[in-house]
């Protein structure tokens, strides 16, 4: 079986959950081979990759690689595509992942499919478009398929891989060094799971009323060990930071559980959460369109319902 | 400073979108066309850069005849000139083809900065800016929530999941912007009148020197095998809060094994 390259997503040397999901998707297509680009590969990361099926781990860990944005990753992958002729390259479908995929597609003259939610053994990708209202099957018809896969779409699978390490040395071209990263600013994070990766998301909208109102949303999220999301009305009002916006012009999330509080369910918001497996709604307006998506909904004031729910969850889980 | 802004006409996001049964491409006739909302932020940013210094803003679009409305809108916001690539041969172009066509139109015109929105609301791929940077061999500064230009140096704050990265490059550069960067202006009446007299160059694939074999549906690097409209979800349970709404949800979550 030929190799399927998986670009590893890491944060401070820790492998992110989406990479383990991608390794499971890769196993359907061929032999999973992880590609590590960035800081030195640590033992924890290597064993996480191997225990989720990575037969090979390509390691490109020159210090220089992390000084530049996007382009070096595409260059390392292009080099491996030329050398190893993989049957596909899988990358996480997030902002940077899609850009790496795009540059790689240009470099190796291959087709690219973004936001896949499922992959079949023959390389057919399933995409869910227009806010989940349409399911599309597509296939790359030219070159090495480059596919970005959405977080939370494929379940990670524990499966022992050999995890054989092979170092890759790539001397970056001048073109890959044009945009230099000179600083990294980490906003407050507060230990919650990353929004796009979280299996539970609790969101607040205009109904939350003020920045302070998000306290009840955060408390519910924490009781469920979930992430916090917001509608654009809430982020535009400055009640919650912009990077937590869910929707057409924000993040697309597809968690196991999405709890929408004080959100009306405008088409642009739905575009970012409609494919959530289970949807719970709290809204005081029984006519709010978000109720059309609800598996379970309560017509009521979120400031009464949400704290009671949090308390009940805390009671039941202790 | 010579700035180009790539803008795309997209179906109004308020409209229900669907695929055409004949060739699985987006049905653009069935909805009103508007400027991709994120591209308005790119136009605004270009205007602000020029207003703070000097220079000229050219709007570049690829799309059918009526996409010229979108060019006019950008001109009425204050941009100076437009270039509209329009050709039946372009129908069905994917991101690779679009980036190739845009790169051909942009190259050789001496732009110092090429601005993009960070995503089109119809294709939602977020790849065209990176692809154009790759094709032109210029710096890629994308997902900017802040842009600072000083002489030939350009610095952006690249929005990330964890906050932002500061990224620097020398011009020429491709920049894409996110919506929190600014508040786009509305065209004024004066702006709308002035836009009518601004030059818009309409060019074909041949004029731009684009190789016909790499664009359009027939050249697509990926193909839709089939598609289906998902049936609407079965209606769930909705109850009215009678003082026990939170407990009711907890019971539901517990039955679903979330707690
Ligand atoms: C191009 C474009 C892109 C967009 N992108 C996005 C996007 O990415 N994400 C996004 O979310 N939106 C987006 N929007 C905006 C979208 O159209 C809506 O304006 C927005 O989603 C509304 O947010 P909301 O539901 O919080 O507010 P509203 O529509 O004002 O709804 C608030 C809801 O809260 C309820 N409520 C009020 N008080 C309470 C209470 N005490 N208890 C319970 N319920 C209460 C009300 O009944 C109401 O249903 C976009 C718009 C455009 C044009
Ligand atoms: N046909 C087009 N004409 C001009 N600009 C485009 C076109 N398609 C995409 N773009 C630009 O590329 C950005 C990202 O688009 P996409 O990669 O399709 O999500 C948009 O915000 C536009 O700035």
Tab-separated table of C-alpha atoms in Angstrom, chain A residues 11 16 69-70 95-96 98-99 102-103 105-107 109-115 128 130 132-142 178-187 194 200 224 232 236 242-243 245 247-252 256-257 267-268 271 275-280 282 291 293-300 304-305 308-309 312-313 316, chain B residues 13-19 26 37-38 41 95-96 99 119-122 124-127 130-131 133-135 137-143 158 160-170 176 178-180 220-230 233-241 243-254 256 258-259:
chain	number	residue	atom	x	y	z
A	11	UNK	CA	0.616	23.453	19.667
A	16	UNK	CA	-3.543	18.099	18.410
A	69	UNK	CA	4.577	31.371	7.917
A	70	UNK	CA	2.754	28.697	5.826
A	95	UNK	CA	-7.147	28.486	8.238
A	96	UNK	CA	-3.466	27.621	8.004
A	98	UNK	CA	-6.103	25.146	3.941
A	99	UNK	CA	-3.434	27.643	2.922
A	102	UNK	CA	-3.486	25.503	-1.555
A	103	UNK	CA	0.209	26.276	-1.968
A	105	UNK	CA	-1.555	22.032	-4.839
A	106	UNK	CA	0.037	24.769	-6.946
A	107	UNK	CA	3.553	23.399	-6.349
A	109	UNK	CA	0.105	20.642	-9.809
A	110	UNK	CA	-2.589	18.622	-8.123
A	111	UNK	CA	-6.220	18.986	-7.225
A	112	UNK	CA	-7.276	20.065	-3.766
A	113	UNK	CA	-10.477	19.404	-1.852
A	114	UNK	CA	-11.168	21.346	1.344
A	115	UNK	CA	-13.448	20.674	4.319
A	128	UNK	CA	-21.188	19.157	3.588
A	130	UNK	CA	-24.294	25.428	2.256
A	132	UNK	CA	-25.117	21.298	5.805
A	133	UNK	CA	-28.082	21.502	3.451
A	134	UNK	CA	-26.235	19.755	0.614
A	135	UNK	CA	-23.912	16.744	0.649
A	136	UNK	CA	-21.333	16.639	-2.131
A	137	UNK	CA	-19.052	13.786	-3.145
A	138	UNK	CA	-15.962	14.853	-5.015
A	139	UNK	CA	-12.754	13.400	-6.211
A	140	UNK	CA	-9.435	14.854	-7.239
A	141	UNK	CA	-8.998	14.200	-10.927
A	142	UNK	CA	-5.462	15.426	-11.417
A	178	UNK	CA	9.464	36.065	2.327
A	179	UNK	CA	7.049	36.345	5.252
A	180	UNK	CA	8.809	36.248	8.593
A	181	UNK	CA	7.041	35.560	11.881
A	182	UNK	CA	8.461	38.060	14.361
A	183	UNK	CA	6.106	37.637	17.278
A	184	UNK	CA	3.450	35.412	18.759
A	185	UNK	CA	0.736	36.804	20.989
A	186	UNK	CA	-1.288	34.326	22.990
A	187	UNK	CA	-4.595	35.712	24.160
A	194	UNK	CA	-10.159	24.707	21.151
A	200	UNK	CA	-19.150	20.168	23.117
A	224	UNK	CA	-19.645	20.155	30.340
A	232	UNK	CA	-21.626	37.522	15.395
A	236	UNK	CA	-19.543	42.543	17.024
A	242	UNK	CA	-13.888	37.587	17.813
A	243	UNK	CA	-11.982	34.305	17.465
A	245	UNK	CA	-17.442	33.554	16.488
A	247	UNK	CA	-20.780	30.913	11.471
A	248	UNK	CA	-20.274	31.837	7.890
A	249	UNK	CA	-17.560	34.379	8.625
A	250	UNK	CA	-16.383	32.703	11.804
A	251	UNK	CA	-15.508	29.145	12.738
A	252	UNK	CA	-17.300	26.111	11.425
A	256	UNK	CA	-21.279	16.122	19.271
A	257	UNK	CA	-23.312	18.695	21.212
A	267	UNK	CA	-28.682	31.568	8.060
A	268	UNK	CA	-25.093	32.791	8.474
A	271	UNK	CA	-23.806	27.762	8.278
A	275	UNK	CA	-23.825	19.827	11.143
A	276	UNK	CA	-23.494	19.482	14.934
A	277	UNK	CA	-24.716	16.016	15.915
A	278	UNK	CA	-27.044	17.105	18.729
A	279	UNK	CA	-28.402	20.632	19.091
A	280	UNK	CA	-29.968	22.108	22.230
A	282	UNK	CA	-32.564	28.042	24.792
A	291	UNK	CA	-35.695	25.909	17.053
A	293	UNK	CA	-32.608	22.670	14.246
A	294	UNK	CA	-33.166	21.734	17.864
A	295	UNK	CA	-33.146	18.154	19.081
A	296	UNK	CA	-34.234	19.627	22.372
A	297	UNK	CA	-35.334	23.202	22.971
A	298	UNK	CA	-36.577	25.270	25.843
A	299	UNK	CA	-38.582	28.428	25.304
A	300	UNK	CA	-37.483	30.549	28.204
A	304	UNK	CA	-33.118	31.318	34.422
A	305	UNK	CA	-32.615	28.150	32.375
A	308	UNK	CA	-30.301	25.881	36.568
A	309	UNK	CA	-28.908	23.531	33.918
A	312	UNK	CA	-28.129	20.272	37.673
A	313	UNK	CA	-25.145	19.038	35.640
A	316	UNK	CA	-25.449	14.910	38.618
B	13	UNK	CA	-25.721	35.173	1.813
B	14	UNK	CA	-29.346	35.661	2.840
B	15	UNK	CA	-30.452	33.641	-0.177
B	16	UNK	CA	-30.826	29.884	-0.167
B	17	UNK	CA	-27.935	28.465	-2.206
B	18	UNK	CA	-28.162	25.456	-4.487
B	19	UNK	CA	-26.137	23.557	-7.042
B	26	UNK	CA	-23.237	26.957	-8.030
B	37	UNK	CA	-18.714	40.695	2.335
B	38	UNK	CA	-15.142	40.005	3.399
B	41	UNK	CA	-13.063	44.969	4.295
B	95	UNK	CA	-9.612	27.594	-6.923
B	96	UNK	CA	-6.534	26.446	-8.845
B	99	UNK	CA	-5.754	31.656	-8.804
B	119	UNK	CA	-12.722	33.799	2.308
B	120	UNK	CA	-15.476	33.928	-0.255
B	121	UNK	CA	-18.852	33.214	1.284
B	122	UNK	CA	-19.830	30.923	-1.600
B	124	UNK	CA	-15.549	29.053	1.388
B	125	UNK	CA	-12.188	27.591	0.515
B	126	UNK	CA	-9.938	30.339	1.813
B	127	UNK	CA	-7.171	29.259	-0.505
B	130	UNK	CA	-2.272	31.732	-0.686
B	131	UNK	CA	-2.347	30.226	-4.171
B	133	UNK	CA	1.056	34.375	-3.543
B	134	UNK	CA	2.589	31.041	-4.492
B	135	UNK	CA	2.049	31.629	-8.213
B	137	UNK	CA	6.309	34.252	-5.883
B	138	UNK	CA	5.556	37.140	-3.538
B	139	UNK	CA	5.176	37.251	0.248
B	140	UNK	CA	1.977	35.900	1.754
B	141	UNK	CA	0.587	37.925	4.676
B	142	UNK	CA	-2.874	36.505	5.226
B	143	UNK	CA	-5.702	36.630	7.786
B	158	UNK	CA	-2.237	37.352	11.552
B	160	UNK	CA	-4.914	32.687	14.901
B	161	UNK	CA	-6.862	30.376	17.179
B	162	UNK	CA	-4.727	31.436	20.114
B	163	UNK	CA	-4.423	35.152	19.433
B	164	UNK	CA	-2.234	36.510	16.672
B	165	UNK	CA	1.186	36.255	15.070
B	166	UNK	CA	3.110	39.295	13.936
B	167	UNK	CA	4.337	38.663	10.399
B	168	UNK	CA	6.588	40.925	8.331
B	169	UNK	CA	7.602	41.134	4.708
B	170	UNK	CA	8.810	43.533	2.073
B	176	UNK	CA	-5.838	38.932	3.027
B	178	UNK	CA	-10.416	39.331	8.347
B	179	UNK	CA	-13.557	41.238	9.194
B	180	UNK	CA	-12.458	42.720	12.469
B	220	UNK	CA	-10.903	21.276	-13.082
B	221	UNK	CA	-8.410	19.505	-10.858
B	222	UNK	CA	-11.227	17.988	-8.875
B	223	UNK	CA	-14.725	16.998	-9.879
B	224	UNK	CA	-18.054	16.611	-8.169
B	225	UNK	CA	-19.108	12.968	-8.435
B	226	UNK	CA	-22.632	13.583	-7.194
B	227	UNK	CA	-24.563	15.657	-4.698
B	228	UNK	CA	-27.745	15.376	-2.719
B	229	UNK	CA	-29.864	17.797	-0.779
B	230	UNK	CA	-30.003	16.599	2.785
B	233	UNK	CA	-33.810	17.085	10.297
B	234	UNK	CA	-36.827	15.559	12.037
B	235	UNK	CA	-38.334	18.052	14.467
B	236	UNK	CA	-37.048	17.762	18.017
B	237	UNK	CA	-38.801	18.349	21.292
B	238	UNK	CA	-39.464	21.929	22.344
B	239	UNK	CA	-40.857	22.718	25.784
B	240	UNK	CA	-41.743	25.975	27.490
B	241	UNK	CA	-39.874	26.805	30.660
B	243	UNK	CA	-39.302	26.917	36.188
B	244	UNK	CA	-37.769	23.557	35.385
B	245	UNK	CA	-36.319	24.204	31.887
B	246	UNK	CA	-32.740	23.634	33.028
B	247	UNK	CA	-33.642	20.342	34.704
B	248	UNK	CA	-35.475	19.215	31.550
B	249	UNK	CA	-32.362	19.850	29.447
B	250	UNK	CA	-30.237	18.006	31.982
B	251	UNK	CA	-32.595	15.019	31.685
B	252	UNK	CA	-32.279	15.121	27.910
B	253	UNK	CA	-28.464	15.376	28.073
B	254	UNK	CA	-28.363	12.554	30.530
B	256	UNK	CA	-28.124	11.153	25.429
B	258	UNK	CA	-23.616	13.702	27.638
B	259	UNK	CA	-23.724	13.761	31.434
